[in-house]
Amino acid sequence: MFWTVLFCLCFWRLDDVFGVEEESVLVLERESFTLNSGLTEIKDDDRIQWRFGDTVIAEINKRADRFTVYDDVLDGRFRDRLKLDKQTGSLTVISTRTEHAGPYTLEINGVKKKKIDVRIHGPEGHPVTLNSGLTEIKDDVIQWRFGDTVIAEINKRADRFTVYDDVLDGRFRHRLKLDKQTGSLTIISTRTEDAGSYTLEINSVRNKKFDIHFRGWSSVSVTEGDSVALDSGLTEIKDDDEIQWRFGNTVIAEINKRADRFTVYDDVLDGRFRDRLKLNKQTGSLTITNIRTEQIGVYVLVRNSMNIKFFFVTVFEEISVTEGDSVALDSDLTEMMDNDLIRWRFGPKNTVIAEINKWDNTVNEYDDVLDGRFRDRLKLDNQTGSLTITDITTEDSGDYKLQIRASYRYSLREFSVSVARLPVPIISRDCSASSSSSSSCSLLCSAVNVGHVNLSWYKGNSLLSSIISVSDLSISLSLPLEVEYQDNNTYSCVINNPFINQTRDLNITQLCHTCSDSVHCCGSTEAVILLVLAALVGVATVILLVYDIRSRRAEPDQAHIHTSEP
């Protein structure tokens, strides 16, 4: 799953004089939010107004049956973004921008009932500040808790300002910052693991509670060429429903039930979706067939102008490497820009192992997580965000996920890495080679399905010969050696890469013994191969002889035919 932050400051108070309920809400940029009127139904004589600052942006006059949004005020910043609920009077602001941050007030029949302070928060990876509400710390003891665990503490009298970012398996490591003047706490580079309840205690008295919630984004991984079905979650489309599917900001499919229109726009975006889109007319779900890399990205389901579902679609890439090799996981970016975020996760628990956050200019490799299995083996490319894992081991096998937020657009890449052990080389008698003398024995050392390795013969500790494979592909290597039958030296064949080696010792007595023919010399398997090859050569010779005889016989007949022509 890939997630974005939706953070709500869940505290409120009532003004004793005016009875005005005050709320503070922090909303993810580009998301929608609803200002709740608190009503279940508008009465016949109710008149409701919503204001942004002092400006009326929406109004309901039930007696006159008027429901009006003034979305062209304030230089049109709310144009096509306001939606009134005709039953409750609640107001929804669609696809928020930073200019929509500020105070909203609800008036019912001329009486101010609610004041809602809305602040707009950037996407995942941006910091979130939990405000203490203090302008200055006195001789106070302040504690911030996540659940029941203390994560930060201020003791002004002892002049101690402490963040405990190694608790809870180090999930907050290097990401907590205390304001020494106000006691406010900032979480840098937010993640899904940060969801939960935060409490502020001042002098052992609970003062405030903050809840961080996350809205889910579904991630879908498929093999290139497969189909992917994006589920609308609906069992049936209602008569007044208008549904849109978007790829990024581009509409690629649309349903207008009232007009009975079901349309796919598969010629947009240079035709990358041509003949690949299929709409389900009952549920509105969308299927993309024969998916390729150009269809990777974010898909948004919009229902009645509200974003209700987000899908990250990516093609699953499989990588096979040999133990001890390095593996490079490519971000597919050429350069990271300001405000971009890259985050690498590993394993079934989606543990963060590396990230680059250009917004706060940080580069972190978390090689001490997961019991330090990646210690000193992770290398991030600061320019592209690609990740290299060196000296790879079998326990590094698994799924790696790359979350990218580039220019406020999200994408996801997944890699399945399988690590094979470096094989032990095999030594065999080389029956196909002719020895330089009757007293010598020809041998062959072989290794299959290897890449980026050295294969070498050693006499004792002295290197005799070597062959190097620099191929990225798995290939077979073999290296010959000739020894005397009575040789009493120690020989071994070694295969190695920069981090691992495997050795096979030569047993001359077992493999090299005098013999009068190849059958006894090479063993039954080699003998069978030689006999089969001899038989094939014999059959081929017979076929050629038969063909030659028939050709010679056909020549006089062919000549007779030609001379008979007038």
XYZ file of C-alpha atoms in Angstrom:
566
model
C 0.000 0.000 0.000
C 1.023 3.521 -0.643
C -0.557 6.158 1.609
C -1.014 9.882 1.945
C -1.504 11.835 5.118
C -4.819 13.260 6.242
C -4.192 14.902 9.575
C -6.902 16.240 11.859
C -6.347 18.211 15.039
C -9.124 16.627 17.034
C -9.754 19.181 19.733
C -12.466 21.767 20.175
C -13.785 24.205 22.726
C -16.929 26.234 23.315
C -16.799 29.976 23.788
C -18.817 30.515 26.991
C -20.209 33.865 25.851
C -21.192 33.300 22.265
C -21.586 29.496 22.145
C -19.282 29.322 19.150
C -17.738 25.914 18.580
C -14.142 26.191 17.402
C -12.271 23.532 15.468
C -8.863 23.278 13.868
C -8.365 21.030 10.848
C -5.248 20.195 8.870
C -6.003 18.826 5.395
C -3.845 17.193 2.757
C -3.246 19.451 -0.219
C -5.278 18.477 -3.331
C -7.734 16.489 -1.185
C -11.313 17.497 -0.403
C -12.669 18.342 3.037
C -16.154 18.826 4.457
C -17.140 21.545 6.898
C -19.836 19.879 8.965
C -22.815 22.015 9.946
C -23.738 19.670 12.782
C -27.332 19.553 11.511
C -29.218 16.439 10.467
C -31.859 18.478 8.625
C -32.435 22.130 7.712
C -35.682 23.606 9.073
C -38.071 25.561 6.869
C -37.199 28.945 8.380
C -33.424 28.394 8.506
C -31.003 30.675 6.755
C -27.433 29.350 6.618
C -24.291 31.169 5.568
C -20.728 29.937 5.189
C -17.976 32.569 5.253
C -14.280 32.468 4.421
C -12.877 35.274 6.510
C -15.555 37.957 6.160
C -16.691 36.884 2.668
C -19.859 34.825 2.130
C -18.999 31.838 -0.087
C -22.184 29.772 0.259
C -25.770 30.375 1.408
C -28.996 28.471 1.971
C -32.417 30.105 2.276
C -34.784 27.216 2.899
C -37.985 29.287 2.766
C -37.041 30.681 -0.660
C -35.662 27.271 -1.678
C -32.317 28.878 -2.623
C -29.018 26.970 -2.406
C -26.205 29.218 -3.628
C -22.418 28.975 -3.833
C -20.486 32.170 -4.569
C -17.431 30.524 -6.067
C -16.412 33.544 -8.140
C -15.597 35.725 -5.126
C -12.047 36.287 -3.889
C -10.605 36.241 -7.401
C -12.371 32.946 -8.144
C -10.199 30.842 -5.835
C -13.199 28.592 -5.051
C -14.464 28.301 -8.639
C -15.978 24.832 -9.244
C -14.759 23.692 -5.830
C -17.770 24.271 -3.528
C -20.588 21.805 -2.945
C -23.509 22.315 -0.539
C -25.408 19.468 1.089
C -29.064 20.432 0.628
C -30.199 18.307 3.557
C -27.666 19.209 6.264
C -26.126 22.463 4.995
C -22.594 21.078 5.277
C -20.084 22.531 2.814
C -17.454 20.574 0.903
C -14.366 22.171 -0.631
C -13.026 20.045 -3.487
C -9.362 19.619 -4.482
C -7.870 22.050 -1.982
C -4.953 24.377 -2.583
C -2.903 26.419 -0.137
C -5.053 29.509 -0.844
C -8.018 27.718 0.739
C -6.338 27.730 4.152
C -7.895 30.090 6.662
C -10.909 30.661 8.956
C -14.355 29.396 7.912
C -17.432 30.367 9.911
C -20.957 28.989 9.952
C -23.867 31.309 10.719
C -27.399 30.048 11.229
C -30.131 32.689 11.240
C -27.572 35.429 11.812
C -25.953 33.714 14.795
C -22.359 32.491 14.570
C -22.342 28.773 15.410
C -18.998 27.422 14.270
C -15.516 28.651 13.524
C -13.226 26.206 11.693
C -9.569 26.993 11.126
C -8.374 25.060 8.072
C -4.715 24.590 7.327
C -3.420 22.865 4.216
C -0.683 20.263 4.567
C 1.565 19.083 1.751
C 1.838 15.455 0.634
C 3.462 12.592 2.505
C 7.041 13.354 3.339
C 6.362 16.927 4.443
C 6.622 17.806 8.142
C 3.664 17.984 10.538
C 3.793 20.254 13.587
C 1.800 19.450 16.737
C 1.215 22.850 18.297
C 1.496 23.111 22.083
C -0.555 26.320 22.127
C 2.105 27.998 24.293
C 3.970 31.141 23.379
C 6.664 30.501 25.973
C 7.598 27.677 28.340
C 7.710 28.603 32.029
C 9.221 26.331 34.697
C 7.250 23.552 33.086
C 7.777 19.847 32.469
C 6.362 18.963 29.053
C 5.950 15.476 27.642
C 4.839 14.321 24.205
C 3.505 10.767 23.961
C 2.700 8.509 21.028
C 0.160 6.141 22.467
C 1.604 5.463 25.933
C 5.229 5.946 24.904
C 7.125 9.164 25.681
C 8.801 10.384 22.475
C 9.898 13.885 23.565
C 10.348 15.762 26.830
C 11.215 19.232 28.071
C 12.322 20.018 31.637
C 12.807 23.769 31.624
C 14.129 23.962 35.183
C 16.888 21.420 34.379
C 17.319 22.936 30.895
C 16.777 19.528 29.263
C 15.239 19.153 25.783
C 15.131 15.493 24.781
C 13.684 13.511 21.863
C 13.470 9.721 22.307
C 13.527 8.844 18.630
C 14.972 5.361 19.172
C 11.860 4.020 20.922
C 9.245 1.925 19.120
C 11.838 0.176 16.957
C 13.298 3.530 15.942
C 10.339 4.554 13.794
C 10.914 8.238 14.605
C 14.702 8.153 14.270
C 16.098 11.503 13.049
C 12.534 12.804 12.493
C 11.518 14.568 15.730
C 12.217 18.230 16.418
C 11.266 20.184 19.550
C 10.674 23.915 19.593
C 12.606 25.086 22.650
C 10.512 28.226 23.044
C 6.961 26.889 22.641
C 7.352 23.145 23.228
C 5.649 22.311 19.921
C 6.736 19.047 18.289
C 7.458 18.613 14.586
C 7.513 15.242 12.845
C 9.801 15.510 9.842
C 9.066 13.523 6.687
C 5.797 11.883 7.719
C 5.113 8.197 7.087
C 2.201 5.796 7.439
C 3.758 4.387 10.623
C 3.165 7.788 12.255
C -0.612 7.231 12.333
C -2.086 7.227 15.827
C -2.777 9.345 18.907
C -0.350 11.947 20.237
C -0.878 13.554 23.635
C 0.676 16.630 25.191
C 1.121 16.619 28.962
C 2.155 19.753 30.838
C 3.210 19.182 34.454
C 1.665 15.669 34.341
C -1.740 17.019 33.248
C -3.045 15.958 29.839
C -3.479 19.166 27.899
C -4.130 18.214 24.290
C -4.692 15.193 22.117
C -3.888 14.971 18.416
C -4.917 12.172 16.069
C -3.096 11.502 12.835
C -5.109 9.470 10.340
C -4.207 8.110 6.937
C -6.300 7.726 3.850
C -5.416 4.613 1.913
C -4.138 4.369 -1.626
C -4.362 0.913 -3.142
C -1.279 -0.365 -4.914
C -1.654 -2.899 -7.708
C 1.315 -4.786 -9.147
C 0.995 -6.794 -12.339
C 3.282 -8.505 -14.789
C 3.772 -6.656 -18.062
C 1.167 -7.809 -20.572
C -1.409 -8.747 -17.927
C -4.741 -7.012 -17.284
C -5.586 -5.038 -14.148
C -9.082 -4.406 -12.782
C -9.606 -1.217 -10.752
C -12.572 -1.855 -8.471
C -14.957 1.056 -7.934
C -16.255 -0.512 -4.734
C -19.818 -0.006 -5.988
C -22.346 -2.780 -6.498
C -24.561 -0.590 -8.659
C -24.450 2.888 -10.165
C -27.290 5.170 -9.062
C -29.402 7.124 -11.540
C -27.868 10.492 -10.645
C -24.259 9.265 -10.504
C -21.505 10.792 -12.594
C -18.309 8.760 -12.518
C -14.910 9.596 -13.947
C -11.681 7.641 -14.117
C -8.546 9.762 -14.356
C -4.955 8.888 -15.120
C -3.149 11.669 -13.297
C -5.285 14.679 -14.211
C -6.535 13.303 -17.552
C -10.032 11.813 -17.872
C -9.783 8.400 -19.567
C -13.294 7.043 -18.917
C -16.650 8.502 -17.886
C -20.142 7.381 -16.933
C -23.210 9.629 -16.881
C -26.014 7.357 -15.760
C -28.790 9.904 -16.253
C -27.752 10.490 -19.875
C -26.990 6.764 -20.290
C -23.459 7.564 -21.495
C -20.553 5.154 -20.984
C -17.432 6.574 -22.616
C -13.759 5.593 -22.764
C -11.309 8.210 -24.035
C -8.598 5.821 -25.163
C -7.117 8.209 -27.723
C -5.892 10.727 -25.127
C -2.261 10.910 -23.986
C -0.923 9.981 -27.425
C -3.207 6.951 -27.604
C -1.387 4.977 -24.903
C -4.718 3.445 -23.783
C -6.041 2.682 -27.275
C -8.132 -0.552 -27.242
C -7.056 -1.238 -23.647
C -9.931 0.221 -21.562
C -13.110 -1.581 -20.569
C -15.856 -0.107 -18.344
C -18.235 -2.191 -16.270
C -21.644 -0.599 -16.876
C -23.112 -1.932 -13.644
C -20.380 -1.110 -11.128
C -18.257 1.489 -12.936
C -15.086 -0.549 -12.398
C -12.357 -0.089 -15.007
C -10.190 -2.790 -16.590
C -6.918 -2.015 -18.379
C -5.738 -4.818 -20.656
C -2.253 -5.711 -21.921
C -0.614 -3.256 -19.558
C 2.792 -1.757 -20.382
C 5.186 0.599 -18.601
C 3.510 3.682 -20.116
C 0.297 2.787 -18.244
C 2.085 2.816 -14.875
C 0.944 5.621 -12.561
C -1.886 6.976 -10.433
C -5.523 6.304 -11.289
C -8.242 8.286 -9.544
C -11.928 7.384 -9.283
C -14.099 10.507 -9.102
C -17.749 10.136 -8.138
C -20.005 13.178 -8.353
C -16.974 15.508 -8.355
C -15.436 13.848 -5.254
C -12.202 11.851 -5.309
C -13.129 8.594 -3.614
C -10.407 6.128 -4.593
C -6.768 6.199 -5.641
C -4.816 3.351 -7.227
C -1.093 3.044 -7.816
C -0.537 0.681 -10.732
C 2.924 -0.645 -11.393
C 4.575 -3.414 -13.376
C 6.369 -5.960 -11.250
C 10.048 -6.386 -12.184
C 11.908 -9.592 -11.354
C 15.680 -9.545 -10.766
C 17.892 -12.589 -10.192
C 21.419 -12.221 -8.809
C 24.113 -14.446 -7.348
C 25.132 -14.226 -3.719
C 27.930 -11.711 -3.272
C 26.971 -9.630 -6.310
C 25.638 -6.072 -6.229
C 22.148 -5.260 -7.446
C 21.034 -1.835 -8.700
C 17.344 -0.971 -8.318
C 16.603 1.781 -10.827
C 14.245 4.632 -9.927
C 13.850 5.451 -13.639
C 14.435 9.140 -12.823
C 17.181 11.180 -14.430
C 17.149 13.883 -11.762
C 15.257 14.742 -8.576
C 13.734 18.206 -8.265
C 12.874 20.416 -5.275
C 10.090 18.965 -3.058
C 10.540 15.474 -4.561
C 10.452 12.465 -2.257
C 11.835 8.967 -2.799
C 11.296 6.190 -0.275
C 12.546 2.589 -0.516
C 10.754 -0.135 1.454
C 11.585 -3.818 1.905
C 9.775 -6.970 2.955
C 6.279 -7.910 4.067
C 6.192 -5.158 6.694
C 7.210 -2.480 4.152
C 10.139 -1.396 6.317
C 11.711 1.885 5.170
C 15.382 1.243 4.344
C 16.315 4.448 2.495
C 14.827 7.784 1.475
C 15.627 11.130 -0.095
C 13.478 14.124 0.791
C 14.361 17.155 -1.298
C 11.846 19.268 0.616
C 14.092 19.290 3.698
C 17.236 18.267 1.782
C 17.823 14.995 3.653
C 19.336 11.713 2.446
C 19.032 8.720 4.779
C 20.053 5.072 4.505
C 18.477 3.135 7.378
C 20.879 0.206 7.262
C 20.444 -0.603 10.976
C 16.801 -1.670 10.621
C 15.813 -5.348 10.446
C 18.602 -6.323 12.854
C 21.168 -4.506 10.727
C 21.020 -6.918 7.791
C 21.806 -4.082 5.347
C 24.573 -2.473 7.432
C 27.145 -0.691 5.242
C 25.602 -2.210 2.097
C 23.094 0.430 0.943
C 24.033 3.175 -1.459
C 21.593 5.853 -2.656
C 22.198 7.887 -5.790
C 21.568 11.469 -4.647
C 20.704 12.574 -8.154
C 18.317 9.851 -9.318
C 17.250 8.097 -6.108
C 18.294 4.680 -7.450
C 19.376 2.200 -4.769
C 22.321 -0.194 -4.912
C 22.706 -3.124 -2.511
C 26.258 -4.460 -2.342
C 27.530 -7.891 -1.252
C 23.999 -9.242 -1.498
C 23.035 -12.299 0.571
C 20.201 -14.802 0.360
C 18.356 -13.091 3.223
C 18.122 -9.990 1.011
C 15.757 -11.891 -1.286
C 12.268 -10.394 -1.318
C 10.137 -7.514 -2.518
C 11.457 -3.947 -2.698
C 9.013 -1.066 -3.198
C 9.932 2.392 -4.404
C 7.550 5.242 -3.600
C 8.107 8.360 -5.681
C 6.570 11.780 -5.300
C 7.927 13.868 -8.141
C 6.421 17.286 -8.955
C 3.511 16.346 -6.618
C 2.718 13.297 -8.745
C 2.910 9.862 -7.206
C 4.198 6.631 -8.655
C 5.234 3.254 -7.359
C 7.740 0.675 -8.588
C 8.215 -2.835 -7.279
C 11.107 -5.251 -7.628
C 11.225 -8.921 -6.704
C 14.843 -9.809 -6.005
C 15.896 -13.457 -5.786
C 19.417 -14.275 -4.633
C 20.985 -17.610 -5.612
C 23.940 -19.105 -3.778
C 27.260 -19.125 -5.609
C 27.585 -22.731 -6.889
C 30.473 -25.049 -6.023
C 32.450 -25.738 -9.236
C 32.412 -29.223 -10.795
C 35.616 -31.056 -11.882
C 35.320 -33.749 -14.546
C 37.502 -35.704 -16.962
C 37.657 -33.958 -20.357
C 37.162 -36.821 -22.785
C 36.967 -34.575 -25.830
C 40.491 -33.173 -25.334
C 43.624 -34.963 -26.557
C 46.362 -35.096 -23.947
C 49.894 -33.999 -24.810
C 51.255 -37.391 -23.703
C 49.983 -40.820 -22.737
C 50.924 -40.138 -19.141
C 48.804 -36.980 -18.768
C 45.135 -36.475 -17.887
C 42.834 -33.717 -19.296
C 40.396 -32.178 -16.817
C 37.673 -29.560 -16.955
C 36.364 -27.328 -14.158
C 32.844 -25.998 -14.822
C 30.217 -23.731 -13.270
C 26.731 -23.054 -14.625
C 24.346 -20.107 -14.295
C 26.903 -17.609 -13.047
C 27.801 -14.009 -13.836
C 30.441 -11.524 -12.681
C 32.723 -14.282 -11.320
C 36.274 -15.620 -11.682
C 36.905 -19.322 -12.308
C 40.462 -20.391 -11.481
C 42.776 -23.416 -11.165
C 45.250 -23.423 -8.251
C 48.285 -25.608 -7.589
C 48.604 -25.357 -3.854
C 48.310 -21.608 -3.297
C 49.689 -20.679 -6.716
C 47.333 -19.513 -9.461
C 47.695 -21.567 -12.645
C 44.963 -20.160 -14.882
C 41.804 -18.094 -14.660
C 38.785 -17.012 -16.677
C 36.598 -13.991 -15.895
C 32.897 -13.501 -16.632
C 31.735 -9.875 -16.798
C 28.299 -10.672 -18.193
C 25.125 -9.491 -16.427
C 23.489 -12.675 -17.711
C 23.826 -16.112 -16.143
C 26.200 -18.161 -18.315
C 28.265 -21.349 -18.097
C 32.029 -21.247 -17.614
C 34.657 -23.975 -18.008
C 38.426 -24.013 -17.583
C 40.737 -26.888 -18.699
C 43.745 -28.342 -16.869
C 46.237 -31.079 -17.794
C 48.039 -33.042 -15.088
C 50.273 -36.120 -14.958
C 48.783 -39.372 -13.681
C 51.435 -39.668 -11.016
C 51.260 -35.997 -9.960
C 51.240 -35.724 -6.160
C 50.564 -31.978 -5.972
C 47.367 -30.489 -4.565
C 45.034 -28.901 -7.122
C 41.799 -27.029 -6.607
C 39.243 -25.146 -8.683
C 37.857 -21.928 -7.219
C 34.906 -19.769 -8.265
C 34.638 -16.374 -6.642
C 33.225 -12.849 -6.812
C 34.517 -9.915 -4.717
C 32.736 -11.185 -1.588
C 32.261 -14.972 -1.760
C 34.232 -17.964 -3.041
C 33.513 -21.653 -3.467
C 36.252 -24.309 -3.819
C 36.405 -27.848 -5.196
C 39.556 -29.936 -4.548
C 40.838 -32.269 -7.267
C 41.112 -35.975 -6.525
C 43.629 -37.120 -9.163
C 43.422 -40.782 -8.152
C 39.653 -40.841 -8.669
C 39.493 -38.959 -11.990
C 42.862 -39.689 -13.599
C 43.897 -43.306 -14.102
C 45.582 -45.065 -17.038
C 43.297 -46.792 -19.484
C 43.424 -48.354 -22.946
C 40.231 -46.882 -24.364
C 37.894 -43.954 -23.820
C 35.072 -46.123 -22.553
C 36.990 -47.148 -19.478
C 38.695 -43.776 -19.225
C 35.718 -41.500 -19.306
C 33.127 -43.646 -17.625
C 29.746 -44.895 -18.829
C 28.054 -41.516 -19.292
C 30.828 -40.099 -21.427
C 31.056 -43.366 -23.355
C 27.345 -43.311 -24.165
C 27.681 -39.760 -25.452
C 30.605 -40.762 -27.684
C 28.729 -43.791 -29.036
C 25.634 -41.690 -29.793
C 27.764 -39.119 -31.613
C 29.446 -41.895 -33.636
C 26.069 -43.347 -34.545
C 24.763 -39.962 -35.682
C 27.838 -39.456 -37.877
C 27.287 -42.916 -39.399
C 23.625 -42.249 -40.162
C 24.476 -38.896 -41.736
C 27.095 -40.572 -43.958
C 24.595 -43.164 -45.184
C 22.016 -40.449 -45.996
C 24.570 -38.501 -48.022
C 25.605 -41.628 -49.986
C 21.991 -42.497 -50.824
C 21.305 -38.912 -51.911
C 24.439 -38.947 -54.138
C 23.499 -42.224 -55.834
C 19.953 -41.034 -56.569
C 21.245 -37.761 -57.981
C 23.581 -39.566 -60.359
C 20.781 -41.816 -61.594
C 18.493 -38.861 -62.191
C 20.970 -37.031 -64.448
C 20.572 -39.314 -67.597
C 16.782 -39.187 -67.294
C 16.865 -35.393 -67.051
C 19.103 -35.225 -70.121
C 16.756 -37.525 -72.069
C 13.829 -35.250 -71.294
C 15.646 -32.199 -72.594
C 16.695 -33.809 -75.885
C 13.168 -34.951 -76.638
C 11.868 -31.411 -76.865
C 11.177 -30.144 -80.460
